[in-house]
Short mmCIF file of C-alpha atoms in Angstrom, two decimals:
data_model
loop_
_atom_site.label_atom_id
_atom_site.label_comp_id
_atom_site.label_asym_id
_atom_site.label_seq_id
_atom_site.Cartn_x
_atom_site.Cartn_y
_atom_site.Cartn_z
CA UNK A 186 0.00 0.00 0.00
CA UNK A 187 1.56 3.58 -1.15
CA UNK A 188 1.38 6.29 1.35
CA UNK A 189 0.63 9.52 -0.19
CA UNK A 190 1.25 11.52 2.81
CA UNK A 191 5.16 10.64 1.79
CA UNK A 192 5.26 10.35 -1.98
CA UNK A 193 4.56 12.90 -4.21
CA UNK A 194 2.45 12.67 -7.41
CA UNK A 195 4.42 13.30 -11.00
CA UNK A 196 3.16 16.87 -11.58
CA UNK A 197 1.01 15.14 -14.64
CA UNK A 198 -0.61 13.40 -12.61
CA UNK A 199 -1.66 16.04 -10.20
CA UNK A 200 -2.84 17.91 -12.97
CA UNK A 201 -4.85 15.08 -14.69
CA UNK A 202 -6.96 14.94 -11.08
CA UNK A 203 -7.51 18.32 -10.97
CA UNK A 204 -8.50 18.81 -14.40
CA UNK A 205 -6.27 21.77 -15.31
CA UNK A 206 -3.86 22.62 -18.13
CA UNK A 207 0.05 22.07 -16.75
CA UNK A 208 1.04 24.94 -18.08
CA UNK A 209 -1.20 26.88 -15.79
CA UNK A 210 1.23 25.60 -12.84
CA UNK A 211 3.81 27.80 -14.10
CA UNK A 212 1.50 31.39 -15.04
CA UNK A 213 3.29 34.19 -13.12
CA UNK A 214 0.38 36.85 -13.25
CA UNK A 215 1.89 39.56 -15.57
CA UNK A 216 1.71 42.76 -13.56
CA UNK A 217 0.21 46.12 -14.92
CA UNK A 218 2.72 48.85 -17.08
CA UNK A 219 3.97 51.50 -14.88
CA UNK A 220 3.50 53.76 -17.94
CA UNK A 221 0.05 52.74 -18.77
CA UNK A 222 -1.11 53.16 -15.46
CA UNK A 223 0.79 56.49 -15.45
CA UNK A 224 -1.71 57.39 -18.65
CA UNK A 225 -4.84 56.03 -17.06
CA UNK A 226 -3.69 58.15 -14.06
CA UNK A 227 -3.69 61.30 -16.18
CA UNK A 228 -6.32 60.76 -17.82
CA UNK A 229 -8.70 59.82 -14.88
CA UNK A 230 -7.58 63.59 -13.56
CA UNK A 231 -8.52 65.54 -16.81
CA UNK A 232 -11.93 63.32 -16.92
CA UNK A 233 -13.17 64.31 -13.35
CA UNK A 234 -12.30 67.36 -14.03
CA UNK A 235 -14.14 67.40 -17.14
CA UNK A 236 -16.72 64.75 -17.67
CA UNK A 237 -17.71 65.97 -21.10
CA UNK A 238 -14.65 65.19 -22.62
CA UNK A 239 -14.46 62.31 -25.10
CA UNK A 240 -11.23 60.52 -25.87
CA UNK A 241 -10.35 63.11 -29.17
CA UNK A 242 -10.75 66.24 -26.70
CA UNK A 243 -8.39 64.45 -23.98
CA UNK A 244 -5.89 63.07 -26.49
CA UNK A 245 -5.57 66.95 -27.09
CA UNK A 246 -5.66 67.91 -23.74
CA UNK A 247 -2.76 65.20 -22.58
CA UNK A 248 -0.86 66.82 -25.68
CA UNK A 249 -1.62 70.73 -24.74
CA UNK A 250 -1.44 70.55 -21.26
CA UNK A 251 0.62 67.73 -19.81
CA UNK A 252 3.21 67.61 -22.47
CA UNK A 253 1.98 63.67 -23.36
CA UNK A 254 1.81 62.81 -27.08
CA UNK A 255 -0.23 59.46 -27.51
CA UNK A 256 -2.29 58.25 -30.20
CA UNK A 257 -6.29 58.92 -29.59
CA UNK A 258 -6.86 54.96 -30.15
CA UNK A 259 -4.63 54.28 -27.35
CA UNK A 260 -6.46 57.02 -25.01
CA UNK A 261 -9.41 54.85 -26.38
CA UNK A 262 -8.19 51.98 -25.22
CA UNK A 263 -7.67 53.12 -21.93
CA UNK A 264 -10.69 55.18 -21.07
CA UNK A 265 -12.60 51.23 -22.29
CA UNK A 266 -10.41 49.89 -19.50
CA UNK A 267 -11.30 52.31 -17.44
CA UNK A 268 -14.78 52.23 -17.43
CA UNK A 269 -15.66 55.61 -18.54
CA UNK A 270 -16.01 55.07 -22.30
CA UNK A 271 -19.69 54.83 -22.09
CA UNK A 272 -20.38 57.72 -21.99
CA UNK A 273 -18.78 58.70 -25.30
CA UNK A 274 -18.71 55.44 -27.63
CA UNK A 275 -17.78 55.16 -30.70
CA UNK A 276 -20.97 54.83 -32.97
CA UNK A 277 -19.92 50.93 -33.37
CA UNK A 278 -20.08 50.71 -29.86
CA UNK A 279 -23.12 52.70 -29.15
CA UNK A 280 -25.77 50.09 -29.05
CA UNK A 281 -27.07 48.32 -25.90
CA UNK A 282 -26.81 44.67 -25.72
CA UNK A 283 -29.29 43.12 -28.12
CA UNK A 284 -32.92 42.79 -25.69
CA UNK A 285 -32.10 45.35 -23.11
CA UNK A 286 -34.50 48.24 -23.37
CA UNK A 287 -32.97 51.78 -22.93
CA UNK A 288 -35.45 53.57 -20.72
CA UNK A 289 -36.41 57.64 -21.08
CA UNK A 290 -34.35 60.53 -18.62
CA UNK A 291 -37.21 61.41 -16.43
CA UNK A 292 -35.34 64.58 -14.31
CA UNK A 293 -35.74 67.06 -17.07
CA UNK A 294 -37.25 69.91 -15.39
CA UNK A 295 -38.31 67.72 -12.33
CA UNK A 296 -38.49 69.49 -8.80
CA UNK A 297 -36.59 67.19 -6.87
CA UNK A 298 -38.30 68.26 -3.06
CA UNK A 299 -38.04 65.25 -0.87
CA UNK A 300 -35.31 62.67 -0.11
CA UNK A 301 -35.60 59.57 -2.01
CA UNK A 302 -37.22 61.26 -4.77
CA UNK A 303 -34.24 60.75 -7.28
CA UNK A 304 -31.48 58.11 -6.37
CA UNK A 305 -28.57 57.80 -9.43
CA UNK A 306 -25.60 55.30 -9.57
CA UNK A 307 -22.65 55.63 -11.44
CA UNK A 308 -18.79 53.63 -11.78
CA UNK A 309 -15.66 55.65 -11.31
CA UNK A 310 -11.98 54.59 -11.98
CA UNK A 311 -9.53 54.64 -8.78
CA UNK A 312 -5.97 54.62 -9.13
CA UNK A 313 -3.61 53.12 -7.11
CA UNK A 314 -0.30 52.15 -6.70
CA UNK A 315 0.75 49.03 -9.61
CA UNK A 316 -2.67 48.89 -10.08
CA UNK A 317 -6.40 50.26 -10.31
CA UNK A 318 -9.83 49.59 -8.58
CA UNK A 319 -13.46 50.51 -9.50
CA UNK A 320 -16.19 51.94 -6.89
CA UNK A 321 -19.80 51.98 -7.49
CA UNK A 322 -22.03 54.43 -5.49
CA UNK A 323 -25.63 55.27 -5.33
CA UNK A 324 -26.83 58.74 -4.02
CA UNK A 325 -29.42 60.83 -3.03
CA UNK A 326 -30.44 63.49 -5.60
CA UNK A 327 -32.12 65.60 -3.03
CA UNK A 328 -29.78 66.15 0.04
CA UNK A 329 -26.66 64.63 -1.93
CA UNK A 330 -26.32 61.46 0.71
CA UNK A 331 -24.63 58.47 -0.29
CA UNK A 332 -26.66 55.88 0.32
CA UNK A 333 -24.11 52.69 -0.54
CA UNK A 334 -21.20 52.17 -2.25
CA UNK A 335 -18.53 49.21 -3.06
CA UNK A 336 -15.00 48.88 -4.36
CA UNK A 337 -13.94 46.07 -6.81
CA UNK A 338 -11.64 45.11 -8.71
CA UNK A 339 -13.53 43.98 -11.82
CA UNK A 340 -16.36 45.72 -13.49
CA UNK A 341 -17.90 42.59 -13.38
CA UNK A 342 -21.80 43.25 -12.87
CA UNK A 343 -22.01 41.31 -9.10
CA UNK A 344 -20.70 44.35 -6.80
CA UNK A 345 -23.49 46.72 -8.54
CA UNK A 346 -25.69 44.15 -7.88
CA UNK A 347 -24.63 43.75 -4.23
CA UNK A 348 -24.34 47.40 -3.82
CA UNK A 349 -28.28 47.89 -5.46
CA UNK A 350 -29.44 45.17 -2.91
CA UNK A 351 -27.87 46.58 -0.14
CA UNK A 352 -29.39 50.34 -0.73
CA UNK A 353 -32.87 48.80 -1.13
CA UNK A 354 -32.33 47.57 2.64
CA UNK A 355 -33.03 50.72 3.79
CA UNK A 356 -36.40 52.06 1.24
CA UNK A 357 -36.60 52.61 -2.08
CA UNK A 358 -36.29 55.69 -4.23
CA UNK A 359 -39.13 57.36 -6.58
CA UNK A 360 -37.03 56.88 -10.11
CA UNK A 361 -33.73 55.67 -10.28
CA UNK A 362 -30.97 57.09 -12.22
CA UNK A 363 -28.25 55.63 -14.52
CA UNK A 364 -26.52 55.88 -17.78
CA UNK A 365 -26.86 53.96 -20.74
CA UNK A 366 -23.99 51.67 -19.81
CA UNK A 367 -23.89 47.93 -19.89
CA UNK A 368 -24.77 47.40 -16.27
CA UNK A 369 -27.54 49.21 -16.11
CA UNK A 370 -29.35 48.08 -18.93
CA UNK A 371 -29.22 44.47 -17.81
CA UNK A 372 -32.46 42.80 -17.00
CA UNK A 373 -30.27 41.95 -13.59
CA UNK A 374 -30.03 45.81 -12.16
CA UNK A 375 -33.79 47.26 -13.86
CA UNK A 376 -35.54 44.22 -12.53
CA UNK A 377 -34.33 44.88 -8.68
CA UNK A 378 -35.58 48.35 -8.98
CA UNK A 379 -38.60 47.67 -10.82
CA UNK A 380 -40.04 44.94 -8.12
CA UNK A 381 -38.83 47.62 -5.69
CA UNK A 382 -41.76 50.24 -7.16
CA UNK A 383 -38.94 52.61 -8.47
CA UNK A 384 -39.14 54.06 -12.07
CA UNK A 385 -36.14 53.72 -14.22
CA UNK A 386 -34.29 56.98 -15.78
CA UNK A 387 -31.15 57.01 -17.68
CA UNK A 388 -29.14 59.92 -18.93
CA UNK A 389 -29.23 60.78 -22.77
CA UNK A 390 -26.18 59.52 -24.65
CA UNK A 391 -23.40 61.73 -24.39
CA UNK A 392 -24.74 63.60 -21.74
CA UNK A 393 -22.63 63.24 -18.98
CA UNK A 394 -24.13 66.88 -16.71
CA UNK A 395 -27.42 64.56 -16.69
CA UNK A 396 -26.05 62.86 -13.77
CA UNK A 397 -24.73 65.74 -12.09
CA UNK A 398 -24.38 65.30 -8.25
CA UNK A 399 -23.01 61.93 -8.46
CA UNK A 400 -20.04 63.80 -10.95
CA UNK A 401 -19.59 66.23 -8.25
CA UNK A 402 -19.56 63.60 -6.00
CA UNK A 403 -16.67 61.63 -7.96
CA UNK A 404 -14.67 65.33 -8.07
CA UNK A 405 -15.02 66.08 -4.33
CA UNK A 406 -13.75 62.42 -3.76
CA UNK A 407 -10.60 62.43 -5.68
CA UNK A 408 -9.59 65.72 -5.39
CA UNK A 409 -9.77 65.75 -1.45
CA UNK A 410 -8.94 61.87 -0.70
CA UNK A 411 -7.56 59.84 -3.51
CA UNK A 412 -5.48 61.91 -5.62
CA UNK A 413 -3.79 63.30 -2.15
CA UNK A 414 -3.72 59.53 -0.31
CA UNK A 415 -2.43 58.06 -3.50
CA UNK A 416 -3.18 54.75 -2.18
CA UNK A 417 -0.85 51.50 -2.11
CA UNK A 418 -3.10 48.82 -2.00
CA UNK A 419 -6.33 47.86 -2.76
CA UNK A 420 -7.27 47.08 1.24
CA UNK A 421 -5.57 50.92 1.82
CA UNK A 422 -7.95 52.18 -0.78
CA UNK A 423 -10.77 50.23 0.50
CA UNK A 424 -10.43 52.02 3.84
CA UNK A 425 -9.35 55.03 3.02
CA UNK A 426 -12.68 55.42 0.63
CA UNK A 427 -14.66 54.01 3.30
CA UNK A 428 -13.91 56.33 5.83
CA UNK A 429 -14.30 59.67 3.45
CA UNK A 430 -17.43 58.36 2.16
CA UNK A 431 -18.83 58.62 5.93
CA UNK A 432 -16.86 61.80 6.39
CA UNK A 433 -18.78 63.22 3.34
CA UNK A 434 -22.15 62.30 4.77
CA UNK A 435 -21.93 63.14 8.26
CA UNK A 436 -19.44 65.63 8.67
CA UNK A 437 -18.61 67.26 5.31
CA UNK A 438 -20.62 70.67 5.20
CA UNK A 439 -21.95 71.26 1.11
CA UNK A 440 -22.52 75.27 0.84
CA UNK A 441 -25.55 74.07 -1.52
CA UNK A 442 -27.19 72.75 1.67
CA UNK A 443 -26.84 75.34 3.16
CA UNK A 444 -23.52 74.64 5.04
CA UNK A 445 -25.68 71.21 6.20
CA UNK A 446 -24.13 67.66 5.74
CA UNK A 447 -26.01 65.05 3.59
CA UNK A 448 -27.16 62.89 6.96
CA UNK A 449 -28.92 66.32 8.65
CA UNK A 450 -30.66 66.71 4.72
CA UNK A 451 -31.27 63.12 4.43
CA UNK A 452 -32.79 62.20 7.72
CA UNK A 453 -34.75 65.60 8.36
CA UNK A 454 -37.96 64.39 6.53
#
């Protein structure tokens, strides 16, 4: 009788158990470009600060203004990666996914005059050291609270799904707010707001000012947290998002409230 706890199994053996392809013993995960995340770095910066840039206006802008020459198919490339080339797509890539309806933008000229009236979610891009991260967040239109959020490091659908659920905990809003991305078109994300009684809005294409507060939002949290933390890791940017996410709703004072943090706004009425 063999005892396995002293003999080891010939490595093709091992591998014909577990069903895997040898070679995949000996992958070293190849890690990011310093210089490509320098790029996606930049050009994270000149998107928050202006959202209504496509990838032709910040190919110009990296060229003008931080003395990078790149070709616009590359900043293309990058801004895909990145998760912000939604909002301008190239026409090819313009269409939702073959099924999922594209519902009307239903703030136009709406009084927003009550907390969870208007709730909108969006995806930003957060650099970090070697690396990158995405965070999802959903927020009050009315007194600018954030009302969940999560941090990945995919933009697989699952953590806007989690984060969705998670919100709904607490109530439901009037209409919910999106763009015209992947996400939030799929059956997945409508359908949990839908059964919740909320009414689904999402931005015009293009039109990236339709989402507004959550773009301010974005702004207020890189220029004050992660562009001056300049995280190393993804558990240091975890945290350090975490705990300026609560800072902006319970301590933050917005002068468009009236000097008034979200929470007072939020949980007045």
């Amino acid at each position: 009788m063999i005892d396995f706890d002293k003999r080891e199994l010939p490595v093709s053996v091992q591998v014909s158990l577990l069903g895997i392809n040898r070679t995949s013993l000996y992958y070293k995960p190849v890690l990011p470009d310093e210089h490509d995340l320098f790029i996606k770095r930049e050009i994270d910066e000149i998107y928050t600060q202006h959202p209504d840039f496509g990838y032709r206006r910040i190919t110009v802008w990296l060229k003008k203004y931080r003395q990078i020459t790149i070709n616009k198919k590359t900043v293309l490339k990058h801004m895909r990666e990145m998760g912000i080339q939604a909002i301008y797509p190239r026409q090819n890539t313009s269409k939702s996914k073959p099924g999922n309806p594209i519902y009307p933008y239903l703030l136009k000229g709406l009084t927003i005059g009550h907390p969870n009236q208007v709730w909108s979610i969006d995806i930003t891009y957060v650099p970090i050291h070697r690396s990158w991260l995405y965070l999802v967040a959903i927020i009050d239109w009315y007194s600018r609270f954030v009302i969940d959020w999560e941090v990945d490091d995919t933009l697989e659908i699952y953590f806007v799904l989690e984060t969705c659920k998670n919100a709904l905990k607490r109530t439901s809003p009037e209409i919910m707010n999106s763009d015209q991305g992947s996400h939030f078109t799929s059956p997945k994300y409508t359908n949990l707001f839908l059964n919740a009684g909320s009414k689904i809005s999402m931005d015009h294409r293009g039109r990236a000012y339709d989402n507004i507060f959550i773009e301010r939002l974005w702004r207020s949290l890189k220029y004050e947290n992660i562009y001056l933390q300049d995280y190393e890791s993804p558990r240091e940017a975890r945290t350090g998002i975490n705990n300026y996410l609560k800072y902006y709703n319970y301590k933050r004072p917005h002068q468009s409230l009236n000097y008034k943090t979200p929470a007072e706004i939020y949980f007045s009425n």
